[in-house]
Structures are given as C-alpha cells and as structure tokens.
Amino acid sequence: MAVWSGDTVVEGADGLLRFVGRDDEMIKSAGNRISPLEVEEAVLAGNEAREAVAVGVADPRLGQAIIVMLAGDAAAEPALRTRLRTALPSFMQPAGYLWRDALPRNANAKLDRSAIAAEVRAWSSEQEQGQA
C-alpha cells in the first residue's frame, strides 16, 4: 500500500519509517536534497542556539542556499560555524545566519515556519540588493 502525504521518510534497520521532512520544505542545493531538520538538529546539537529553523533561499549558483534563523546570542556564531564545519558535509553548510531573541510562533505556540521562511527570504533579498 502507498500513501502520498508529502512527507519524506527513511526506513530504519528495524523496518520502522522515520520522518525526515516535507517535500515542500526540502532544500535543493547544488543537486542535493537537504532536509531542513538535519541542518536544524546539527545546529542545536551544540549550545550556541536555543532554537533553529533552516530555510532554502534562491541562489543563482546553487539553486538554493541554506539560511538558518536562530534564537540566541549572535556572539556564538563563530563557534557554531567552526563546529558545523566538522558536523555537516560542505553541501549542507549554512550560507548565513539570522539571529533573533525569539522565533515567531503560531497560535498553537509552535514555531511558525511560514512566517520564519518569509522573513528569511526577505532578509536574503535585502542582503543581495545591498551587495549589488
């Protein structure tokens, strides 16, 4: 039996399916499909940030670049970048970080991924225009 849910899963050695991400959230960078959850878990594995959401933004060279919005102190960014160089392969390295005191939440107190993605994409666009 097959069910189309839009979710991406992997089958573990025990035969159980484990959620990886949603197809509409997947980041496609340099020919690789990247689950935002994998990047977020790597970011949160240290103590540099309290929360993190990874978003794919348009990039003329890669297709999409990874930008992470984080809750925490931006002074921790150098340590985070150093740690991620060994924790993630090069194609999964975030291109930028957007630090906030707190991340947007929806009415159910869950992270508002749509609002975060919109803010990250607007910020990325501003960064591009500033470089032009």
PDB file of C-alpha atoms in Angstrom:
ATOM      1  CA  MET A   1       0.000   0.000   0.000  1.00  0.00           C
ATOM      2  CA  ALA A   2       1.254   3.501  -0.757  1.00  0.00           C
ATOM      3  CA  VAL A   3       0.127   6.784   0.755  1.00  0.00           C
ATOM      4  CA  TRP A   4       1.063  10.172  -0.670  1.00  0.00           C
ATOM      5  CA  SER A   5       1.365  12.617   2.217  1.00  0.00           C
ATOM      6  CA  GLY A   6       4.114  14.932   1.023  1.00  0.00           C
ATOM      7  CA  ASP A   7       6.334  13.631   3.834  1.00  0.00           C
ATOM      8  CA  THR A   8       9.797  12.228   3.211  1.00  0.00           C
ATOM      9  CA  VAL A   9      10.714   9.241   5.356  1.00  0.00           C
ATOM     10  CA  VAL A  10      13.565   6.750   5.617  1.00  0.00           C
ATOM     11  CA  GLU A  11      13.217   3.130   6.612  1.00  0.00           C
ATOM     12  CA  GLY A  12      15.367   2.125   9.552  1.00  0.00           C
ATOM     13  CA  ALA A  13      17.045  -1.261  10.017  1.00  0.00           C
ATOM     14  CA  ASP A  14      14.155  -2.148  12.341  1.00  0.00           C
ATOM     15  CA  GLY A  15      11.660  -1.646   9.486  1.00  0.00           C
ATOM     16  CA  LEU A  16      10.130   1.483  11.019  1.00  0.00           C
ATOM     17  CA  LEU A  17       9.711   4.629   8.936  1.00  0.00           C
ATOM     18  CA  ARG A  18      11.267   7.793  10.319  1.00  0.00           C
ATOM     19  CA  PHE A  19      10.146  11.263   9.333  1.00  0.00           C
ATOM     20  CA  VAL A  20      12.852  13.294   7.566  1.00  0.00           C
ATOM     21  CA  GLY A  21      10.889  16.296   6.284  1.00  0.00           C
ATOM     22  CA  ARG A  22       8.177  17.509   3.966  1.00  0.00           C
ATOM     23  CA  ASP A  23       8.786  17.647   0.234  1.00  0.00           C
ATOM     24  CA  ASP A  24       7.733  21.300   0.170  1.00  0.00           C
ATOM     25  CA  GLU A  25      10.307  22.133   2.860  1.00  0.00           C
ATOM     26  CA  MET A  26      13.184  20.206   1.286  1.00  0.00           C
ATOM     27  CA  ILE A  27      16.122  22.377   0.274  1.00  0.00           C
ATOM     28  CA  LYS A  28      17.636  21.647  -3.132  1.00  0.00           C
ATOM     29  CA  SER A  29      21.217  22.892  -3.185  1.00  0.00           C
ATOM     30  CA  ALA A  30      23.952  22.042  -5.701  1.00  0.00           C
ATOM     31  CA  GLY A  31      21.996  18.982  -6.861  1.00  0.00           C
ATOM     32  CA  ASN A  32      21.444  17.685  -3.308  1.00  0.00           C
ATOM     33  CA  ARG A  33      18.132  17.294  -1.488  1.00  0.00           C
ATOM     34  CA  ILE A  34      18.627  18.506   2.071  1.00  0.00           C
ATOM     35  CA  SER A  35      16.182  18.085   4.912  1.00  0.00           C
ATOM     36  CA  PRO A  36      15.939  21.263   6.993  1.00  0.00           C
ATOM     37  CA  LEU A  37      15.537  19.014  10.035  1.00  0.00           C
ATOM     38  CA  GLU A  38      19.039  17.555   9.532  1.00  0.00           C
ATOM     39  CA  VAL A  39      20.574  21.028   9.494  1.00  0.00           C
ATOM     40  CA  GLU A  40      18.482  22.150  12.473  1.00  0.00           C
ATOM     41  CA  GLU A  41      19.487  19.094  14.521  1.00  0.00           C
ATOM     42  CA  ALA A  42      23.173  19.729  13.787  1.00  0.00           C
ATOM     43  CA  VAL A  43      22.819  23.390  14.771  1.00  0.00           C
ATOM     44  CA  LEU A  44      21.044  22.517  18.019  1.00  0.00           C
ATOM     45  CA  ALA A  45      23.495  19.734  18.941  1.00  0.00           C
ATOM     46  CA  GLY A  46      25.744  22.416  20.475  1.00  0.00           C
ATOM     47  CA  ASN A  47      24.786  25.085  22.963  1.00  0.00           C
ATOM     48  CA  GLU A  48      25.109  28.084  20.637  1.00  0.00           C
ATOM     49  CA  ALA A  49      21.353  28.489  19.973  1.00  0.00           C
ATOM     50  CA  ARG A  50      18.081  27.648  21.746  1.00  0.00           C
ATOM     51  CA  GLU A  51      16.027  27.133  18.566  1.00  0.00           C
ATOM     52  CA  ALA A  52      16.782  26.963  14.853  1.00  0.00           C
ATOM     53  CA  VAL A  53      14.875  26.804  11.573  1.00  0.00           C
ATOM     54  CA  ALA A  54      16.681  26.162   8.270  1.00  0.00           C
ATOM     55  CA  VAL A  55      15.249  27.690   5.092  1.00  0.00           C
ATOM     56  CA  GLY A  56      16.249  27.413   1.445  1.00  0.00           C
ATOM     57  CA  VAL A  57      16.597  30.725  -0.388  1.00  0.00           C
ATOM     58  CA  ALA A  58      17.173  31.328  -4.087  1.00  0.00           C
ATOM     59  CA  ASP A  59      20.820  31.227  -5.108  1.00  0.00           C
ATOM     60  CA  PRO A  60      21.955  31.692  -8.727  1.00  0.00           C
ATOM     61  CA  ARG A  61      24.878  29.274  -8.371  1.00  0.00           C
ATOM     62  CA  LEU A  62      23.480  26.572  -6.055  1.00  0.00           C
ATOM     63  CA  GLY A  63      19.761  26.691  -6.828  1.00  0.00           C
ATOM     64  CA  GLN A  64      19.110  27.233  -3.134  1.00  0.00           C
ATOM     65  CA  ALA A  65      21.356  28.290  -0.271  1.00  0.00           C
ATOM     66  CA  ILE A  66      20.669  27.427   3.350  1.00  0.00           C
ATOM     67  CA  ILE A  67      19.928  30.243   5.778  1.00  0.00           C
ATOM     68  CA  VAL A  68      19.228  29.447   9.426  1.00  0.00           C
ATOM     69  CA  MET A  69      17.153  31.631  11.722  1.00  0.00           C
ATOM     70  CA  LEU A  70      18.185  31.096  15.318  1.00  0.00           C
ATOM     71  CA  ALA A  71      17.108  32.135  18.788  1.00  0.00           C
ATOM     72  CA  GLY A  72      20.115  33.044  20.880  1.00  0.00           C
ATOM     73  CA  ASP A  73      23.142  35.282  21.119  1.00  0.00           C
ATOM     74  CA  ALA A  74      24.770  36.167  17.777  1.00  0.00           C
ATOM     75  CA  ALA A  75      28.157  36.266  19.537  1.00  0.00           C
ATOM     76  CA  ALA A  76      28.050  32.435  19.416  1.00  0.00           C
ATOM     77  CA  GLU A  77      28.091  32.383  15.598  1.00  0.00           C
ATOM     78  CA  PRO A  78      31.873  31.883  15.151  1.00  0.00           C
ATOM     79  CA  ALA A  79      31.803  28.842  17.464  1.00  0.00           C
ATOM     80  CA  LEU A  80      28.732  27.493  15.664  1.00  0.00           C
ATOM     81  CA  ARG A  81      30.359  27.864  12.233  1.00  0.00           C
ATOM     82  CA  THR A  82      33.510  26.106  13.471  1.00  0.00           C
ATOM     83  CA  ARG A  83      31.545  23.207  14.937  1.00  0.00           C
ATOM     84  CA  LEU A  84      29.334  22.782  11.870  1.00  0.00           C
ATOM     85  CA  ARG A  85      32.384  22.525   9.584  1.00  0.00           C
ATOM     86  CA  THR A  86      33.046  19.128  11.149  1.00  0.00           C
ATOM     87  CA  ALA A  87      29.416  18.149  11.838  1.00  0.00           C
ATOM     88  CA  LEU A  88      27.952  18.689   8.355  1.00  0.00           C
ATOM     89  CA  PRO A  89      29.184  17.972   4.821  1.00  0.00           C
ATOM     90  CA  SER A  90      30.113  21.026   2.757  1.00  0.00           C
ATOM     91  CA  PHE A  91      26.896  20.985   0.697  1.00  0.00           C
ATOM     92  CA  MET A  92      24.860  21.274   3.926  1.00  0.00           C
ATOM     93  CA  GLN A  93      26.766  24.238   5.383  1.00  0.00           C
ATOM     94  CA  PRO A  94      24.501  27.244   6.014  1.00  0.00           C
ATOM     95  CA  ALA A  95      25.352  30.283   3.912  1.00  0.00           C
ATOM     96  CA  GLY A  96      24.043  32.673   6.545  1.00  0.00           C
ATOM     97  CA  TYR A  97      22.546  33.041   9.985  1.00  0.00           C
ATOM     98  CA  LEU A  98      19.759  35.352  11.097  1.00  0.00           C
ATOM     99  CA  TRP A  99      19.767  35.752  14.890  1.00  0.00           C
ATOM    100  CA  ARG A 100      16.725  36.711  16.959  1.00  0.00           C
ATOM    101  CA  ASP A 101      15.933  36.834  20.682  1.00  0.00           C
ATOM    102  CA  ALA A 102      12.909  34.596  19.980  1.00  0.00           C
ATOM    103  CA  LEU A 103      11.496  32.914  16.879  1.00  0.00           C
ATOM    104  CA  PRO A 104       7.951  33.617  15.616  1.00  0.00           C
ATOM    105  CA  ARG A 105       5.259  31.242  16.868  1.00  0.00           C
ATOM    106  CA  ASN A 106       1.756  30.487  15.628  1.00  0.00           C
ATOM    107  CA  ALA A 107      -1.479  30.475  17.649  1.00  0.00           C
ATOM    108  CA  ASN A 108      -0.664  26.959  18.899  1.00  0.00           C
ATOM    109  CA  ALA A 109       2.702  28.164  20.274  1.00  0.00           C
ATOM    110  CA  LYS A 110       4.580  26.113  17.655  1.00  0.00           C
ATOM    111  CA  LEU A 111       7.340  27.611  15.531  1.00  0.00           C
ATOM    112  CA  ASP A 112       5.681  29.500  12.682  1.00  0.00           C
ATOM    113  CA  ARG A 113       7.747  28.059   9.845  1.00  0.00           C
ATOM    114  CA  SER A 114       5.835  30.033   7.180  1.00  0.00           C
ATOM    115  CA  ALA A 115       6.483  33.367   8.906  1.00  0.00           C
ATOM    116  CA  ILE A 116      10.106  32.411   9.532  1.00  0.00           C
ATOM    117  CA  ALA A 117      10.615  31.406   5.877  1.00  0.00           C
ATOM    118  CA  ALA A 118       9.063  34.676   4.678  1.00  0.00           C
ATOM    119  CA  GLU A 119      11.299  36.722   6.994  1.00  0.00           C
ATOM    120  CA  VAL A 120      14.419  34.785   5.993  1.00  0.00           C
ATOM    121  CA  ARG A 121      13.671  35.203   2.277  1.00  0.00           C
ATOM    122  CA  ALA A 122      13.031  38.943   2.719  1.00  0.00           C
ATOM    123  CA  TRP A 123      16.305  39.289   4.666  1.00  0.00           C
ATOM    124  CA  SER A 124      18.189  37.329   1.999  1.00  0.00           C
ATOM    125  CA  SER A 125      16.748  39.560  -0.731  1.00  0.00           C
ATOM    126  CA  GLU A 126      17.854  42.670   1.160  1.00  0.00           C
ATOM    127  CA  GLN A 127      21.356  41.203   1.551  1.00  0.00           C
ATOM    128  CA  GLU A 128      21.537  40.550  -2.216  1.00  0.00           C
ATOM    129  CA  GLN A 129      20.370  44.065  -3.073  1.00  0.00           C
ATOM    130  CA  GLY A 130      22.927  45.532  -0.675  1.00  0.00           C
ATOM    131  CA  GLN A 131      25.709  43.669  -2.479  1.00  0.00           C
ATOM    132  CA  ALA A 132      24.595  44.795  -5.936  1.00  0.00           C
TER     133      ALA A 132
END
